[in-house]
Coordinates of C-alpha atoms and ligand atoms in Angstrom, one line a residue:
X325 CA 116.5 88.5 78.8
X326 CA 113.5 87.1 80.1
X327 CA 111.7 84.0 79.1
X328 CA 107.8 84.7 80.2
X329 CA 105.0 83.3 80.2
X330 CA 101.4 84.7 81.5
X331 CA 101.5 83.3 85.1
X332 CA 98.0 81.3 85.5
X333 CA 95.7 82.3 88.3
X334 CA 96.9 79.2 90.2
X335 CA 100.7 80.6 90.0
X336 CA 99.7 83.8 91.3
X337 CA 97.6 82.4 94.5
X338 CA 100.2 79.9 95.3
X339 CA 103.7 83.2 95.6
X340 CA 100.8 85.1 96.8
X341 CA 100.3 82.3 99.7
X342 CA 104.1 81.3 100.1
X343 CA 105.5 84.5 100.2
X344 CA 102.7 86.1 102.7
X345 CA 101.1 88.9 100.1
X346 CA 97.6 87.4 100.5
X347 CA 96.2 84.7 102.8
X348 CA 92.9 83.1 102.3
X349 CA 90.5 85.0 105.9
X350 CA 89.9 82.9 108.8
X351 CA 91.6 80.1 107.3
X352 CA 91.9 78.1 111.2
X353 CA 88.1 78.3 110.7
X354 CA 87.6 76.7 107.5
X355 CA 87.4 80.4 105.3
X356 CA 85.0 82.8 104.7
X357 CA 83.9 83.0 100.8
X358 CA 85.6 85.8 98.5
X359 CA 87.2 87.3 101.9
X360 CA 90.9 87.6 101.8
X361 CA 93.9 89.2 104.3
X362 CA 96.7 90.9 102.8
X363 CA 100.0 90.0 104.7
X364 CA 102.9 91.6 105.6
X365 CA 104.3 91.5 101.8
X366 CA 100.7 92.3 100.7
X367 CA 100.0 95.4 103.1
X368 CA 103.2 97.0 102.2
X369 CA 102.4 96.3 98.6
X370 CA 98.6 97.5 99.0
X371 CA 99.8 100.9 100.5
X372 CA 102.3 101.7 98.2
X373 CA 99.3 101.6 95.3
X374 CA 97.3 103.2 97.4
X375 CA 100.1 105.9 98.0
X376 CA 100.8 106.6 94.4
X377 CA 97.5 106.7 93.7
X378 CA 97.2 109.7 96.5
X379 CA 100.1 111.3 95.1
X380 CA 99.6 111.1 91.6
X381 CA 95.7 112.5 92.0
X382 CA 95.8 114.5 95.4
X383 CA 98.6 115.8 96.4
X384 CA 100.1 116.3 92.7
X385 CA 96.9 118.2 90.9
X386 CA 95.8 121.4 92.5
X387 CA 92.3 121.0 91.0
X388 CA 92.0 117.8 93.3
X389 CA 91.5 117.6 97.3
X390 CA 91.3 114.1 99.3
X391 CA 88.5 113.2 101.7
X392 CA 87.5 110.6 104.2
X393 CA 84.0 109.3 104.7
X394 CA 82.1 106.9 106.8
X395 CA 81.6 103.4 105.8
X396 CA 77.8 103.8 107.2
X397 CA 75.8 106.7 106.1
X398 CA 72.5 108.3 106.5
X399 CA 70.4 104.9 105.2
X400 CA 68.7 107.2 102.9
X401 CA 71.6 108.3 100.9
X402 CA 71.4 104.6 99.2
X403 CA 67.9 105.4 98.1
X404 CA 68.7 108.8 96.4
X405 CA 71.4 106.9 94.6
X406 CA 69.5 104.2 93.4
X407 CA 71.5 101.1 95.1
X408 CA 68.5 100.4 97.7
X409 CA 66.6 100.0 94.4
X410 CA 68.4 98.7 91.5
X411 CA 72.0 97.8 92.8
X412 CA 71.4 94.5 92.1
X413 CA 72.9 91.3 89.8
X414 CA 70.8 88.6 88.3
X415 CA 71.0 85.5 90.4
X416 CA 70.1 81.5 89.8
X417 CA 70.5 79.3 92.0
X418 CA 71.3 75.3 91.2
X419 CA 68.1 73.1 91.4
X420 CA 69.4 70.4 93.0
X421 CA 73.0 71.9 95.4
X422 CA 71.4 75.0 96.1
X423 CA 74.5 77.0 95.1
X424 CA 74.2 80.1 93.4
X425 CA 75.3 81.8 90.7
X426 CA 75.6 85.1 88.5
X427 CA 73.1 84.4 85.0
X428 CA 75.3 86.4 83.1
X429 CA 78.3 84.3 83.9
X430 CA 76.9 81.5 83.4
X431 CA 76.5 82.4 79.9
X432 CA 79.2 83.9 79.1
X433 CA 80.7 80.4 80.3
X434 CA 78.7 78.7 78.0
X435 CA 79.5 81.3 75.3
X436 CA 83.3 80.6 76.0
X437 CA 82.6 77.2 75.8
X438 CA 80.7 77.6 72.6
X439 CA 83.4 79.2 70.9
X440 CA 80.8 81.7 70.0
X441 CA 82.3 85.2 69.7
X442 CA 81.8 87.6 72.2
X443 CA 80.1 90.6 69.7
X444 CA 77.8 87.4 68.5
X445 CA 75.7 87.3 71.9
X446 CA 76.2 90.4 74.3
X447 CA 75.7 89.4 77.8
X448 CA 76.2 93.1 79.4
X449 CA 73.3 94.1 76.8
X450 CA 70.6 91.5 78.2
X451 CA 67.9 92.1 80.7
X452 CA 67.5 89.6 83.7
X453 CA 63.9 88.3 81.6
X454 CA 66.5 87.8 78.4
X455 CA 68.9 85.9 80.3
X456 CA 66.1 83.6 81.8
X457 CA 65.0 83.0 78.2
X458 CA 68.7 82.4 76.7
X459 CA 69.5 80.0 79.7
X460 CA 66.2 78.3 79.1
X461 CA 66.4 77.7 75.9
X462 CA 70.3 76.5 75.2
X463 CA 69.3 74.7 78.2
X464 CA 72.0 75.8 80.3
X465 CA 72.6 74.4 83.4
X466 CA 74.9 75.1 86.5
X467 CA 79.1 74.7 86.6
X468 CA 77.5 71.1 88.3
X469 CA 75.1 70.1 85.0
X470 CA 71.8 70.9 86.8
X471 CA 69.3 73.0 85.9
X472 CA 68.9 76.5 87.3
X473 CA 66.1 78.5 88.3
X474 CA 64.9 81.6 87.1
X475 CA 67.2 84.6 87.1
X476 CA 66.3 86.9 90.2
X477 CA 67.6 90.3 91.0
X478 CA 70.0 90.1 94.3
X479 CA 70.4 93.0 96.0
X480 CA 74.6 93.5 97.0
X481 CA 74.0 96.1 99.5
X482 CA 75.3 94.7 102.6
X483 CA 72.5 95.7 105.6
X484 CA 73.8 96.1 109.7
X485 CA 71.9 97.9 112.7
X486 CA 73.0 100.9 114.6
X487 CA 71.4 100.8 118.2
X488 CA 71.9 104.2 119.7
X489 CA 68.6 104.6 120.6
X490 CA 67.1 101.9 123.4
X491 CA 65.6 98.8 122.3
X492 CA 65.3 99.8 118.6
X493 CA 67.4 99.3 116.3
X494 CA 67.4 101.0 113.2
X495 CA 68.7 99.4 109.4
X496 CA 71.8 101.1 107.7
X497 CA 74.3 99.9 105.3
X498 CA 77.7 99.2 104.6
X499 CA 78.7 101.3 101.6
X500 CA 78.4 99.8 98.5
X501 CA 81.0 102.6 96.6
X502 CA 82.7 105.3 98.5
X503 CA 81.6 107.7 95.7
X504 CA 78.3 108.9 98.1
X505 CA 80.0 110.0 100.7
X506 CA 81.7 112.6 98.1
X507 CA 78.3 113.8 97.2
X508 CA 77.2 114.1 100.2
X509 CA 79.8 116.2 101.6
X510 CA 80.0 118.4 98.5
X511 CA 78.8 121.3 100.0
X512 CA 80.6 120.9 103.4
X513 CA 83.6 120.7 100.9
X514 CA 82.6 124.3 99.3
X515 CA 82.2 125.7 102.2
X516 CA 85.2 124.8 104.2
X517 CA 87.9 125.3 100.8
X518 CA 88.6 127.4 98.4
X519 CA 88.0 125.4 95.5
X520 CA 86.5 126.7 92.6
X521 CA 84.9 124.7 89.4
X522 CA 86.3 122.4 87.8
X523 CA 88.1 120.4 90.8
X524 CA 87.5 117.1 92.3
X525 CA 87.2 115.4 95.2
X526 CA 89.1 111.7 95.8
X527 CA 88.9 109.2 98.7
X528 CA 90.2 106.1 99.0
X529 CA 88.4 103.7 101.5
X530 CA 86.4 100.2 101.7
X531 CA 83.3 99.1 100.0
X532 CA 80.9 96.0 100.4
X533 CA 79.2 94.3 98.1
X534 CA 77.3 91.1 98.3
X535 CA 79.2 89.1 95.7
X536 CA 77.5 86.1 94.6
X537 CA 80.8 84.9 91.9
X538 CA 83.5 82.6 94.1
X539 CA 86.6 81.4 92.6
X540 CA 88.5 85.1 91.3
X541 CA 91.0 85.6 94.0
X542 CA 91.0 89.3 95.1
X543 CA 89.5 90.2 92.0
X544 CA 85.9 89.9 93.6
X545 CA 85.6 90.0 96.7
X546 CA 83.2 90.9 99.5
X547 CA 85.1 93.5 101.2
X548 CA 87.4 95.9 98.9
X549 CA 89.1 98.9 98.8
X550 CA 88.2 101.9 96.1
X551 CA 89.8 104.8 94.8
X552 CA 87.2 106.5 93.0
X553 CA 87.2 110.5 92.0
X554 CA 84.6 113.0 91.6
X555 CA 85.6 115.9 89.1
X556 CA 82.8 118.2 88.9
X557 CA 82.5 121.0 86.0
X558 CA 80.2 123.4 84.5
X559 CA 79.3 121.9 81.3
X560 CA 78.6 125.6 80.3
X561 CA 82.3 126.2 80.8
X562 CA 83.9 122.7 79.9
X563 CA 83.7 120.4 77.2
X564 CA 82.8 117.0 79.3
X565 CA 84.6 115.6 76.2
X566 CA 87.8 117.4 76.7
X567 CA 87.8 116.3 80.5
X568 CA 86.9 113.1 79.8
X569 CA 89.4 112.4 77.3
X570 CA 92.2 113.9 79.9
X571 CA 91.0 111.6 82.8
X572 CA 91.4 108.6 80.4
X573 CA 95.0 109.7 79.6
X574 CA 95.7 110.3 83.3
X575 CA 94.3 106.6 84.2
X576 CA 96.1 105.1 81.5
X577 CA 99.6 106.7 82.2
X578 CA 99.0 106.0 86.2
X579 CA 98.6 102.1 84.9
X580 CA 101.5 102.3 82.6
X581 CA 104.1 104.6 84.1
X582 CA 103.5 104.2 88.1
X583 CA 102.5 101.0 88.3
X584 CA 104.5 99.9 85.4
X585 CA 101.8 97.7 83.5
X586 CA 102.6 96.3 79.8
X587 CA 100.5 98.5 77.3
X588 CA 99.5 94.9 75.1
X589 CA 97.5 94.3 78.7
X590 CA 95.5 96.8 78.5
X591 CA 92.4 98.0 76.5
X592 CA 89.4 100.5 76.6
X593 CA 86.3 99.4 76.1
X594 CA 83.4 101.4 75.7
X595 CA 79.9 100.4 77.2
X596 CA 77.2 100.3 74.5
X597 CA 74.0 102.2 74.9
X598 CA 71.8 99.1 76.8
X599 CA 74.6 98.4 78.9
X600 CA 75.6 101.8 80.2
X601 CA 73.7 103.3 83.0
X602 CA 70.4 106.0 82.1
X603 CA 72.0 108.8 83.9
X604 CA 75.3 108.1 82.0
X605 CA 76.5 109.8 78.8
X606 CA 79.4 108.0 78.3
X607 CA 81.0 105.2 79.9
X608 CA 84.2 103.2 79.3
X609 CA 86.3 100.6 81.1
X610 CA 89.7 100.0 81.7
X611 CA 90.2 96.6 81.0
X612 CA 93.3 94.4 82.4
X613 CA 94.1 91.2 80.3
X614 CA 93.7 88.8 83.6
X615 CA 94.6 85.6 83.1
X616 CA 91.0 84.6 83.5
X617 CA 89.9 87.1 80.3
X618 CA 89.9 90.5 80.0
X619 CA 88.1 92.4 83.0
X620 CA 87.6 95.6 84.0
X621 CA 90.0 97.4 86.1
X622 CA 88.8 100.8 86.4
X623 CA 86.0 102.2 85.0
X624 CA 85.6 106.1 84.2
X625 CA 81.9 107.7 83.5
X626 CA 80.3 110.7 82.8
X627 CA 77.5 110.8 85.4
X628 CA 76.0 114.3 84.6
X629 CA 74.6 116.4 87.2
X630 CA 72.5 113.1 88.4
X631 CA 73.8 112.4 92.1
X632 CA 73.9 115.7 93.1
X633 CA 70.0 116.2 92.0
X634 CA 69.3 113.1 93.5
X635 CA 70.6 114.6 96.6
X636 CA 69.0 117.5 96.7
X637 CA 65.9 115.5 96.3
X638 CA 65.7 113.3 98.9
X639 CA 67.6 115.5 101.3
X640 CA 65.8 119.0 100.6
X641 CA 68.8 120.7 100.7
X642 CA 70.8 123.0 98.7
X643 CA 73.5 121.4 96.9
X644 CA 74.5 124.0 94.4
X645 CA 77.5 126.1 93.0
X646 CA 77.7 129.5 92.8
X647 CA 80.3 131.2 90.5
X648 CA 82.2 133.4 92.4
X649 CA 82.4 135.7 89.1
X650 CA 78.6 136.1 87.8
X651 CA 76.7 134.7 90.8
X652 CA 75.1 132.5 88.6
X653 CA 73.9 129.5 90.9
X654 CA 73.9 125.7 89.6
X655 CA 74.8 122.3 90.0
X656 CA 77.7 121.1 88.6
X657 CA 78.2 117.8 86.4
X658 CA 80.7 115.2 87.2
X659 CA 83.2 112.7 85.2
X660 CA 83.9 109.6 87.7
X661 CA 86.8 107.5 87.5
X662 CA 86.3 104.9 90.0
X663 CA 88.9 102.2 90.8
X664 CA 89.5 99.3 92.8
X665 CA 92.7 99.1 94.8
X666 CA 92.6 95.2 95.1
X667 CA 92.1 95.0 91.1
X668 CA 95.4 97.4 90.8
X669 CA 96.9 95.0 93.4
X670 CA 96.1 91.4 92.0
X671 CA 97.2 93.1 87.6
X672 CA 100.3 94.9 89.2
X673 CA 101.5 90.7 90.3
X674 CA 100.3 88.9 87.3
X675 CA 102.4 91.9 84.8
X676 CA 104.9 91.3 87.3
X677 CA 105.6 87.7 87.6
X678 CA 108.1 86.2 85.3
X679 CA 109.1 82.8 85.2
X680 CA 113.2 83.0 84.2
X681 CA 113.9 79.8 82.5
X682 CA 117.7 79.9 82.4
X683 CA 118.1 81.2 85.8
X684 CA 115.4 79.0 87.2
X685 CA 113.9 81.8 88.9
X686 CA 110.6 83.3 89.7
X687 CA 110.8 87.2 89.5
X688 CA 108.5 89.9 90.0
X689 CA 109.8 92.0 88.1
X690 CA 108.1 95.0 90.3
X691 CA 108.7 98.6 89.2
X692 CA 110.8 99.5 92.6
X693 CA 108.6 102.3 93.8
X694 CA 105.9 99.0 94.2
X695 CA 108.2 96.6 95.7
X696 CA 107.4 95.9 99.5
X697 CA 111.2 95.9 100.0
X698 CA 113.5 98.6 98.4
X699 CA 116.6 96.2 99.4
X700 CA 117.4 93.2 101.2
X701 CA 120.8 93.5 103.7
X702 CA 122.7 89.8 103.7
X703 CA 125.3 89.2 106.4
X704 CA 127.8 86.5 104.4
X705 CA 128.2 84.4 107.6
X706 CA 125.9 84.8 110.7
X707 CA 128.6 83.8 113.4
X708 CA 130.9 86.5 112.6
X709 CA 130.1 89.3 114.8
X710 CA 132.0 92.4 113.3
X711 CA 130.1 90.6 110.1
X712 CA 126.9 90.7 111.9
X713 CA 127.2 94.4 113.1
X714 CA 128.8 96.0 110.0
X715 CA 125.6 94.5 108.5
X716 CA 123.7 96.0 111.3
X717 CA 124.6 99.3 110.7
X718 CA 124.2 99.1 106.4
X719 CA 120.6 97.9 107.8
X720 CA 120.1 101.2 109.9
X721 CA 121.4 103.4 107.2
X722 CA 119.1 101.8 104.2
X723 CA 116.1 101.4 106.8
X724 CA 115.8 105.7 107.3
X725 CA 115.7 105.6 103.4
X726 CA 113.2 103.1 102.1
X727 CA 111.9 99.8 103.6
X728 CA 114.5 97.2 103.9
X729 CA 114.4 93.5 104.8
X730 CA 117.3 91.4 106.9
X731 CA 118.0 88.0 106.0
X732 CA 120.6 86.0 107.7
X733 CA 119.1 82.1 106.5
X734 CA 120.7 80.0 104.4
X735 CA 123.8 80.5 101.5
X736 CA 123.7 83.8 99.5
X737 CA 122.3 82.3 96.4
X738 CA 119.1 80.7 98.1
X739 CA 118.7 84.6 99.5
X740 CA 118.4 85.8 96.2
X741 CA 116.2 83.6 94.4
X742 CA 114.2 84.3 97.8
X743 CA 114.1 88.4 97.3
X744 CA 113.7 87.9 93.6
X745 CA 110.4 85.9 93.8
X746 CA 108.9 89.1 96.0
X747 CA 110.6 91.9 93.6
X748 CA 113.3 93.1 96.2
X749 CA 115.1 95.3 93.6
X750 CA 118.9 94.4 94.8
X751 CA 120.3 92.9 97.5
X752 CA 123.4 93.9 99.8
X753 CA 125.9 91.4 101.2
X754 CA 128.1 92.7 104.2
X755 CA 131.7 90.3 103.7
X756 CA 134.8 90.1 105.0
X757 CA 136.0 92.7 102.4
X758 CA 133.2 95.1 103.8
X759 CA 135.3 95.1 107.3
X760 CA 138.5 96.4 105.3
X761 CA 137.4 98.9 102.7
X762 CA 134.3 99.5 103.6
X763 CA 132.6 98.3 100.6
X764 CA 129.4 96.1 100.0
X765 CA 127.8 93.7 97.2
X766 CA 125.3 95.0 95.3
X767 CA 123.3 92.7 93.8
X768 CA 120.7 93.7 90.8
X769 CA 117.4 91.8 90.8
X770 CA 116.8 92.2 87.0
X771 CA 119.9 91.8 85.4
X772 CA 121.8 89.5 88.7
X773 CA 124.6 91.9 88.1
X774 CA 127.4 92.4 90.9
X775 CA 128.9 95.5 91.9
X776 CA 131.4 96.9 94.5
X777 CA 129.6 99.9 96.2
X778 CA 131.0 102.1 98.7
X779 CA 128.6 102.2 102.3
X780 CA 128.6 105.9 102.0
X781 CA 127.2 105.9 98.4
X782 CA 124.4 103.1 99.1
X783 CA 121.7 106.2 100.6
X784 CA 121.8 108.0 96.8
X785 CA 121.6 104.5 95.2
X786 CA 118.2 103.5 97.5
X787 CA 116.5 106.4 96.6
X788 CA 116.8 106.1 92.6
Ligands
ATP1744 P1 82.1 94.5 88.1 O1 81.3 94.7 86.9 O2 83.4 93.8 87.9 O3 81.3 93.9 89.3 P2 81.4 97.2 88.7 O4 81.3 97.8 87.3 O5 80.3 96.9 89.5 O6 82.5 96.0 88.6 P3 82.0 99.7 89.9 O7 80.8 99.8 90.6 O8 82.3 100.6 88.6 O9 82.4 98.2 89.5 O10 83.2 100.0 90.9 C1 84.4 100.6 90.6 C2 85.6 99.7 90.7 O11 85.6 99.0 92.0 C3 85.7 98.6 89.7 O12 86.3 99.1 88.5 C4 86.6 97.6 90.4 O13 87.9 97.9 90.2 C5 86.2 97.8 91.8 N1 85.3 96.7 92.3 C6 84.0 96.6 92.2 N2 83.5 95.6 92.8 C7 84.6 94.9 93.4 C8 84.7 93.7 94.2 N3 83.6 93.0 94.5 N4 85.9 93.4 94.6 C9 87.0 94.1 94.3 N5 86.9 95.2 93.5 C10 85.7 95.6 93.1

């Protein structure tokens, strides 16, 4: 039915910009680089993501509870986890513009350019002494054609002062993942539920990272927002392998079936040895077919018993389990699927967008549990006023079900194409027939079928 093509990043920024999903921050002010606002299309589109994704792993597993930490903590939690230390990408910066730039990009840039296959030359295998060497000697320079300087780690940890106590001012930082504040809380968590092993722990809240790479939309950005899980196990008891395996079903059928993602988009791909992290067995990414390559989207880990030691460590306090059956005390290990909600947001518009050649339309083609708008209400002619308040009314009625939009601008046709471009899933036109029989047009986003509905059975038809 359709005719579609991969929207390009371009298409994507440009509805995403018309139709008020995500504007560019403090554009009066010239920008602010890799920032973004989400408006009032985008925030209802955010939170519904951000909703299923509660559901689906909160409210709908009873091994799972939900949790809300702070965006500073204790400045010392960031050294037990290692991002004071090592949370860092390898940096150049342009000899002669100043601008900088991520060394592993820049070769993978070059590699693209090269034609050279991926497997031939693995980037996410190199350390930052290797890259120096490759960029040195296939002499390659910045996106400007000058050369580059040595790679450097840059630390993304974001730094800010609290100044509670007078005239100092002491350092903290903004969280770099929201996963620490699970660890951190684990025993509170223990203590104040009645969990037992295995459950997990979710939260979904901001992160900040001091991206270096410009130029990838909400894909990268300074400022995001994570979903990331904690599922801690006894390995004595579990399999981590079973567990594992389970999460990865449960992240791939959250992609597919709530969200509503084509399977060809998606891939795992497994981190080799070098790449993955010391204190990780196995690690594997999600990976989204963006139309800038394929990226991760969520990433799912097995981080052993690693944080929580780390804890203990620096904090010199207790942070193990004991079975309520033997007594036996120890700390638990933990599989981590950690996502980002802006990712989910900027894959669940580029699946969706659909460019209808014989209609001439643009469609996102949203699964209707995503759309920002369940339905649109269309008075035929705005200078009718029984018109205008029958409408009124079919607006109150839908509006107690499931967010609905008014429009009263322009002819009926130009209304559609406007609801299909931000995934409105049907559209209801109040006419003069409405006024005798008490009937309404309902108007199908996908297929542009027309039906006669009856007002009273419109509340059923929202909610399917
Ligand atoms: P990348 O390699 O793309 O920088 P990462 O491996 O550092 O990501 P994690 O630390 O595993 O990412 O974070 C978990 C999830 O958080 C990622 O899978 C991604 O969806 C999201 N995420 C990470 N950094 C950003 C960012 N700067 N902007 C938006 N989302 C992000």
């Amino acid at each position: 039915m359709f005719t579609s093509t991969h929207p390009s990043l371009e298409d994507i920024v440009a509805l995403a910009k018309r139709r008020g999903f995500v504007f560019p921050t403090s554009e009066i002010y010239g920008g602010l680089a890799n920032s973004y606002d989400y408006g009032p299309l985008g925030a209802e589109l955010l939170r519904n993501i951000r909703n299923e994704w509660w559901k689906q792993f909160i409210h709908k597993r009873r091994d799972m509870v939900g949790l809300d930490s702070q965006i500073m903590l204790h400045p010392e939690t960031w050294v037990a986890s290692g991002h004071v230390g090592s949370f860092s990408d390898p940096l150049v910066e342009d000899k002669v513009t100043a601008k900088r730039y991520r060394a592993d990009h820049l070769i993978e840039a070059w590699l693209k350019e090269q034609k050279l296959e991926s497997n031939e030359v693995q980037v996410e295998n190199m350390r930052i002494e290797e890259m120096g060497e490759f960029i040195a000697t296939k002499n390659i320079t910045s996106p400007d054609g000058n050369p580059v300087t040595e790679p450097r780690s840059f630390n993304l940890l974001f730094e800010t002062a609290i100044g509670s106590v007078a005239g100092e001012k002491s350092k903290v930082y903004l969280r770099g993942e929201t996963a620490q504040g699970i660890f951190s809380n684990f025993k509170q968590i223990l203590d104040s539920t009645r969990v037992q092993l295995p459950f997990g722990v979710g939260q979904i809240g901001k992160s900040f990272r001091n991206e270096i790479t410009t130029g990838q939309f909400v894909f990268r950005t300074l400022e995001f927002e994570q979903a990331e899980i904690e599922y801690f196990f006894n390995p004595a008891q579990s399999d981590w392998k079973e567990l594992f395996e389970d999460w990865k079903k449960s992240m791939w059928s959250f992609v597919t079936e709530i969200l509503g993602i084509q399977a060809e988009n998606l891939r795992w791909r497994q981190h080799t040895d070098k790449e993955r992290s010391h204190y990780s067995k196995d690690t594997y990414d999600l990976d989204y077919n963006f139309s800038f390559g394929w990226k991760e989207l969520w990433g799912i880990a097995y981080r052993t018993d690693y944080d929580l030691k780390q804890h203990i460590n620096h904090s010199g306090k207790s942070l193990e389990y004991t079975d309520p059956y033997t007594g036996e005390k120890f700390v638990p290990h933990v599989i981590e699927p950690a996502v980002g909600v802006n990712r989910m947001f900027l894959m669940v518009l580029s699946d969706a967008y659909f460019y209808d050649a014989e209609r001439q339309r643009t469609v996102l083609r949203l699964k209707p549990n995503l759309a920002p708008y369940k339905v649109a209400i269309f008075p035929l002619v705005k200078n009718k006023p029984e018109i205008v308040a029958k409408a009124e009314e079919v607006y109150q009625l839908c509006a107690v079900v499931a967010p609905t939009v008014w429009d009263d601008r322009g002819n009926i046709g130009k209304r559609y194409l406007s609801q299909d471009e931000i995934g409105t899933p049907a559209c209801i036109t109040i006419d003069y027939q409405t006024l005798e029989d008490n009937t309404v047009t309902w108007r199908d986003r996908d297929t542009t079928e027309q039906v006669r509905v009856a007002i009273s059975d419109l509340a059923q038809r929202i909610r399917m």
